[in-house]
mmCIF file of C-alpha atoms and ligand atoms in Angstrom:
data_model
loop_
_atom_site.group_PDB
_atom_site.id
_atom_site.type_symbol
_atom_site.label_atom_id
_atom_site.label_comp_id
_atom_site.label_asym_id
_atom_site.label_seq_id
_atom_site.Cartn_x
_atom_site.Cartn_y
_atom_site.Cartn_z
ATOM 1 C CA UNK A 1 80.972 103.269 108.875
ATOM 2 C CA UNK A 2 81.804 99.915 107.331
ATOM 3 C CA UNK A 3 84.950 98.375 108.778
ATOM 4 C CA UNK A 4 88.098 97.457 106.902
ATOM 5 C CA UNK A 5 87.636 93.770 107.707
ATOM 6 C CA UNK A 6 84.093 93.695 106.301
ATOM 7 C CA UNK A 7 85.070 95.561 103.139
ATOM 8 C CA UNK A 8 87.912 93.075 102.548
ATOM 9 C CA UNK A 9 85.652 90.085 103.249
ATOM 10 C CA UNK A 10 83.043 91.340 100.752
ATOM 11 C CA UNK A 11 85.509 92.215 97.977
ATOM 12 C CA UNK A 12 85.939 89.857 95.051
ATOM 13 C CA UNK A 13 88.932 91.692 93.598
ATOM 14 C CA UNK A 14 91.520 94.077 95.047
ATOM 15 C CA UNK A 15 93.080 97.148 93.480
ATOM 16 C CA UNK A 16 96.189 98.155 95.412
ATOM 17 C CA UNK A 17 97.805 101.559 95.418
ATOM 18 C CA UNK A 18 101.601 101.151 95.530
ATOM 19 C CA UNK A 19 103.290 103.895 97.597
ATOM 20 C CA UNK A 20 101.644 103.633 101.030
ATOM 21 C CA UNK A 21 99.497 100.493 101.189
ATOM 22 C CA UNK A 22 102.226 98.240 99.700
ATOM 23 C CA UNK A 23 105.558 100.050 99.963
ATOM 24 C CA UNK A 24 107.268 102.789 101.929
ATOM 25 C CA UNK A 25 108.663 103.984 98.613
ATOM 26 C CA UNK A 26 109.563 107.591 99.290
ATOM 27 C CA UNK A 27 110.439 108.209 102.938
ATOM 28 C CA UNK A 28 112.377 111.369 103.816
ATOM 29 C CA UNK A 29 114.979 112.117 102.365
ATOM 30 C CA UNK A 30 114.416 109.761 99.395
ATOM 31 C CA UNK A 31 111.378 111.855 98.384
ATOM 32 C CA UNK A 32 113.413 115.088 98.388
ATOM 33 C CA UNK A 33 116.124 113.482 96.239
ATOM 34 C CA UNK A 34 113.514 112.236 93.741
ATOM 35 C CA UNK A 35 111.985 115.722 93.508
ATOM 36 C CA UNK A 36 115.476 117.212 93.013
ATOM 37 C CA UNK A 37 116.172 114.696 90.234
ATOM 38 C CA UNK A 38 112.930 115.713 88.490
ATOM 39 C CA UNK A 39 113.799 119.429 88.857
ATOM 40 C CA UNK A 40 117.360 118.954 87.653
ATOM 41 C CA UNK A 41 116.094 118.157 84.146
ATOM 42 C CA UNK A 42 114.330 121.528 83.952
ATOM 43 C CA UNK A 43 116.995 123.532 85.745
ATOM 44 C CA UNK A 44 116.686 126.749 83.754
ATOM 45 C CA UNK A 45 112.924 127.071 84.025
ATOM 46 C CA UNK A 46 111.424 129.596 86.369
ATOM 47 C CA UNK A 47 109.478 127.479 88.860
ATOM 48 C CA UNK A 48 106.869 128.804 91.303
ATOM 49 C CA UNK A 49 108.071 128.511 94.934
ATOM 50 C CA UNK A 50 105.768 125.574 95.728
ATOM 51 C CA UNK A 51 107.278 123.506 92.884
ATOM 52 C CA UNK A 52 110.828 124.739 93.496
ATOM 53 C CA UNK A 53 110.657 123.418 97.071
ATOM 54 C CA UNK A 54 108.259 120.459 96.969
ATOM 55 C CA UNK A 55 109.483 117.002 98.059
ATOM 56 C CA UNK A 56 106.838 115.350 95.838
ATOM 57 C CA UNK A 57 108.461 114.395 92.518
ATOM 58 C CA UNK A 58 105.022 113.790 90.985
ATOM 59 C CA UNK A 59 104.038 117.389 91.750
ATOM 60 C CA UNK A 60 107.037 118.458 89.636
ATOM 61 C CA UNK A 61 105.922 116.110 86.864
ATOM 62 C CA UNK A 62 102.356 117.501 86.926
ATOM 63 C CA UNK A 63 103.661 121.065 86.819
ATOM 64 C CA UNK A 64 105.867 120.317 83.805
ATOM 65 C CA UNK A 65 102.987 118.599 82.019
ATOM 66 C CA UNK A 66 100.840 121.684 82.447
ATOM 67 C CA UNK A 67 103.387 124.442 81.883
ATOM 68 C CA UNK A 68 106.280 122.946 79.893
ATOM 69 C CA UNK A 69 104.829 119.981 77.988
ATOM 70 C CA UNK A 70 107.846 119.883 75.678
ATOM 71 C CA UNK A 71 109.945 118.642 78.630
ATOM 72 C CA UNK A 72 107.518 116.147 80.080
ATOM 73 C CA UNK A 73 109.155 113.064 78.531
ATOM 74 C CA UNK A 74 112.551 113.896 80.042
ATOM 75 C CA UNK A 75 111.091 114.637 83.468
ATOM 76 C CA UNK A 76 109.016 111.452 83.336
ATOM 77 C CA UNK A 77 112.199 109.474 82.656
ATOM 78 C CA UNK A 78 113.968 111.135 85.589
ATOM 79 C CA UNK A 79 110.995 110.281 87.826
ATOM 80 C CA UNK A 80 111.073 106.669 86.660
ATOM 81 C CA UNK A 81 114.807 106.383 87.402
ATOM 82 C CA UNK A 82 114.294 107.765 90.923
ATOM 83 C CA UNK A 83 111.291 105.498 91.569
ATOM 84 C CA UNK A 84 113.093 102.354 90.368
ATOM 85 C CA UNK A 85 116.112 103.180 92.569
ATOM 86 C CA UNK A 86 113.788 103.683 95.549
ATOM 87 C CA UNK A 87 111.880 100.465 94.808
ATOM 88 C CA UNK A 88 115.143 98.493 94.909
ATOM 89 C CA UNK A 89 115.801 99.446 98.536
ATOM 90 C CA UNK A 90 112.528 100.545 100.146
ATOM 91 C CA UNK A 91 110.760 98.680 102.930
ATOM 92 C CA UNK A 92 107.375 97.100 102.354
ATOM 93 C CA UNK A 93 104.414 98.549 104.233
ATOM 94 C CA UNK A 94 103.307 96.810 107.417
ATOM 95 C CA UNK A 95 100.284 95.509 105.475
ATOM 96 C CA UNK A 96 101.956 94.098 102.350
ATOM 97 C CA UNK A 97 102.566 90.538 103.590
ATOM 98 C CA UNK A 98 99.054 90.222 105.040
ATOM 99 C CA UNK A 99 97.472 91.584 101.869
ATOM 100 C CA UNK A 100 99.328 89.156 99.621
ATOM 101 C CA UNK A 101 98.473 86.278 101.990
ATOM 102 C CA UNK A 102 94.806 87.244 101.741
ATOM 103 C CA UNK A 103 94.971 87.485 97.944
ATOM 104 C CA UNK A 104 96.659 84.094 97.746
ATOM 105 C CA UNK A 105 94.327 82.334 100.237
ATOM 106 C CA UNK A 106 91.179 83.616 98.534
ATOM 107 C CA UNK A 107 92.629 83.420 95.014
ATOM 108 C CA UNK A 108 91.519 87.003 94.463
ATOM 109 C CA UNK A 109 92.198 88.831 91.225
ATOM 110 C CA UNK A 110 94.485 91.740 92.154
ATOM 111 C CA UNK A 111 95.955 94.755 90.394
ATOM 112 C CA UNK A 112 98.440 97.432 91.427
ATOM 113 C CA UNK A 113 97.135 100.892 90.475
ATOM 114 C CA UNK A 114 99.851 103.495 90.846
ATOM 115 C CA UNK A 115 100.908 106.942 89.702
ATOM 116 C CA UNK A 116 104.450 105.603 90.000
ATOM 117 C CA UNK A 117 106.125 103.869 87.070
ATOM 118 C CA UNK A 118 105.218 100.261 86.325
ATOM 119 C CA UNK A 119 108.988 99.570 86.245
ATOM 120 C CA UNK A 120 109.305 100.581 89.907
ATOM 121 C CA UNK A 121 106.335 98.402 90.890
ATOM 122 C CA UNK A 122 107.835 95.415 89.030
ATOM 123 C CA UNK A 123 111.236 95.930 90.725
ATOM 124 C CA UNK A 124 109.553 95.984 94.153
ATOM 125 C CA UNK A 125 107.301 92.955 93.566
ATOM 126 C CA UNK A 126 110.180 90.899 92.143
ATOM 127 C CA UNK A 127 112.435 91.697 95.110
ATOM 128 C CA UNK A 128 109.851 90.304 97.488
ATOM 129 C CA UNK A 129 108.629 87.364 95.374
ATOM 130 C CA UNK A 130 105.114 88.863 95.143
ATOM 131 C CA UNK A 131 104.800 89.136 91.367
ATOM 132 C CA UNK A 132 102.654 86.003 91.119
ATOM 133 C CA UNK A 133 99.926 87.556 93.308
ATOM 134 C CA UNK A 134 99.357 90.497 90.953
ATOM 135 C CA UNK A 135 97.464 89.710 87.756
ATOM 136 C CA UNK A 136 97.455 93.270 86.399
ATOM 137 C CA UNK A 137 99.636 96.372 86.630
ATOM 138 C CA UNK A 138 97.825 99.620 85.902
ATOM 139 C CA UNK A 139 100.621 102.043 86.666
ATOM 140 C CA UNK A 140 102.145 105.141 85.057
ATOM 141 C CA UNK A 141 103.576 104.672 81.599
ATOM 142 C CA UNK A 142 105.142 107.566 79.681
ATOM 143 C CA UNK A 143 101.946 108.241 77.707
ATOM 144 C CA UNK A 144 99.699 108.281 80.805
ATOM 145 C CA UNK A 145 101.146 111.316 82.574
ATOM 146 C CA UNK A 146 98.004 113.321 81.816
ATOM 147 C CA UNK A 147 95.703 110.610 83.193
ATOM 148 C CA UNK A 148 97.116 109.924 86.639
ATOM 149 C CA UNK A 149 94.882 109.636 89.739
ATOM 150 C CA UNK A 150 92.605 111.421 90.686
ATOM 151 C CA UNK A 151 91.611 110.773 87.065
ATOM 152 C CA UNK A 152 89.801 107.398 87.085
ATOM 153 C CA UNK A 153 91.733 106.157 84.027
ATOM 154 C CA UNK A 154 94.189 103.828 85.851
ATOM 155 C CA UNK A 155 91.400 102.377 88.029
ATOM 156 C CA UNK A 156 89.133 101.781 85.029
ATOM 157 C CA UNK A 157 91.997 100.231 83.065
ATOM 158 C CA UNK A 158 92.659 97.824 85.976
ATOM 159 C CA UNK A 159 88.974 96.822 86.158
ATOM 160 C CA UNK A 160 88.864 96.163 82.415
ATOM 161 C CA UNK A 161 92.034 94.074 82.478
ATOM 162 C CA UNK A 162 90.842 92.056 85.485
ATOM 163 C CA UNK A 163 87.376 91.746 83.900
ATOM 164 C CA UNK A 164 85.595 92.725 87.110
ATOM 165 C CA UNK A 165 82.760 95.189 87.675
ATOM 166 C CA UNK A 166 83.393 98.265 89.839
ATOM 167 C CA UNK A 167 80.982 96.939 92.498
ATOM 168 C CA UNK A 168 82.982 93.725 92.915
ATOM 169 C CA UNK A 169 86.287 95.473 93.540
ATOM 170 C CA UNK A 170 87.793 97.298 96.508
ATOM 171 C CA UNK A 171 90.538 99.901 96.019
ATOM 172 C CA UNK A 172 93.102 100.267 98.813
ATOM 173 C CA UNK A 173 94.647 103.733 98.794
ATOM 174 C CA UNK A 174 96.143 106.345 101.079
ATOM 175 C CA UNK A 175 95.409 109.733 99.501
ATOM 176 C CA UNK A 176 92.340 111.806 98.675
ATOM 177 C CA UNK A 177 93.432 111.413 95.061
ATOM 178 C CA UNK A 178 92.962 107.621 95.393
ATOM 179 C CA UNK A 179 89.530 108.125 96.975
ATOM 180 C CA UNK A 180 88.454 110.470 94.175
ATOM 181 C CA UNK A 181 89.765 108.172 91.435
ATOM 182 C CA UNK A 182 87.945 105.197 92.997
ATOM 183 C CA UNK A 183 84.700 107.159 93.397
ATOM 184 C CA UNK A 184 84.821 108.369 89.791
ATOM 185 C CA UNK A 185 85.233 104.753 88.643
ATOM 186 C CA UNK A 186 82.457 103.499 90.971
ATOM 187 C CA UNK A 187 84.853 101.524 93.211
ATOM 188 C CA UNK A 188 84.709 101.695 97.014
ATOM 189 C CA UNK A 189 87.931 102.773 98.685
ATOM 190 C CA UNK A 190 89.429 101.444 101.890
ATOM 191 C CA UNK A 191 91.815 104.217 102.866
ATOM 192 C CA UNK A 192 94.949 104.002 105.029
ATOM 193 C CA UNK A 193 95.812 107.045 107.109
ATOM 194 C CA UNK A 194 99.101 107.723 108.867
ATOM 195 C CA UNK A 195 97.608 110.265 111.261
ATOM 196 C CA UNK A 196 94.329 111.702 112.533
ATOM 197 C CA UNK A 197 94.412 114.712 110.223
ATOM 198 C CA UNK A 198 94.609 112.474 107.149
ATOM 199 C CA UNK A 199 91.970 110.188 108.636
ATOM 200 C CA UNK A 200 89.420 113.003 108.633
ATOM 201 C CA UNK A 201 90.490 114.219 105.163
ATOM 202 C CA UNK A 202 90.047 110.730 103.709
ATOM 203 C CA UNK A 203 86.688 110.319 105.432
ATOM 204 C CA UNK A 204 85.518 113.679 104.094
ATOM 205 C CA UNK A 205 86.695 112.710 100.591
ATOM 206 C CA UNK A 206 84.275 109.752 100.718
ATOM 207 C CA UNK A 207 86.354 106.683 101.687
ATOM 208 C CA UNK A 208 84.149 103.695 102.570
ATOM 209 C CA UNK A 209 86.364 103.158 105.645
ATOM 210 C CA UNK A 210 89.633 104.539 106.961
ATOM 211 C CA UNK A 211 92.126 102.436 108.869
ATOM 212 C CA UNK A 212 95.678 102.797 110.149
ATOM 213 C CA UNK A 213 98.596 102.843 107.684
ATOM 214 C CA UNK A 214 101.185 102.078 110.357
ATOM 215 C CA UNK A 215 99.427 99.396 112.428
ATOM 216 C CA UNK A 216 99.380 95.850 110.992
ATOM 217 C CA UNK A 217 96.084 95.244 112.828
ATOM 218 C CA UNK A 218 94.530 97.944 110.619
ATOM 219 C CA UNK A 219 93.223 95.314 108.206
ATOM 220 C CA UNK A 220 91.202 93.730 111.030
ATOM 221 C CA UNK A 221 89.802 97.002 112.386
HETATM 222 O O1 PGA B 301 100.238 109.383 93.681
HETATM 223 C C1 PGA B 301 101.234 109.438 94.397
HETATM 224 O O2 PGA B 301 101.526 110.480 95.009
HETATM 225 C C2 PGA B 301 102.135 108.241 94.598
HETATM 226 O O3 PGA B 301 101.895 107.175 93.790
HETATM 227 P P1 PGA B 301 101.007 105.927 94.174
HETATM 228 O O4 PGA B 301 99.913 105.988 93.177
HETATM 229 O O5 PGA B 301 101.897 104.722 94.037
HETATM 230 O O6 PGA B 301 100.539 106.110 95.585
#
């Protein structure tokens, strides 16, 4: 398999997933609180057990989009509030500084491609002084809830805005949903895995390479 270092060396543009590769946005218990905030809006609805107990606020949002579309705008707003609050305090990933140094040194066009709100991504980048490294944000806006990854929409929108071809770009993600969105848009994915189980899932999903999410040397592996 191609290594992370070679994929990065060959890439002419980078697409960066937010939660994971750049930020530790929703550690426990922040994730549970965000999911509670999303559920609070729809309190009276009868939720299936998986959605009533999930700690993934975006799973709640997807459920509402499918089953209670009349409430999706309110739930999206609650998700955005929780994400922005998290982005104001969360730690960066162990790779963020190295990635932005690489982007700056090689003057690479870069985009953040996230299912989280663009407002949360902006809050995070501004806090760390990284805004100048990111030419394009292709992140969730209220109207995009139905086109989140694994749909290729956000990846394709980033490519169009950066004016780069899929073959010139590398997408850095940490979920099978990122790998599927990249594949559907024709972009190779360098995946970050926090454990061995995820490493094999991401490999099976078709990642061009899988490296460590928690080890800063992962970019050189
Ligand atoms: O899709 C997710 O679960 C989280 O959002 P991300 O796109 O910033 O990683």
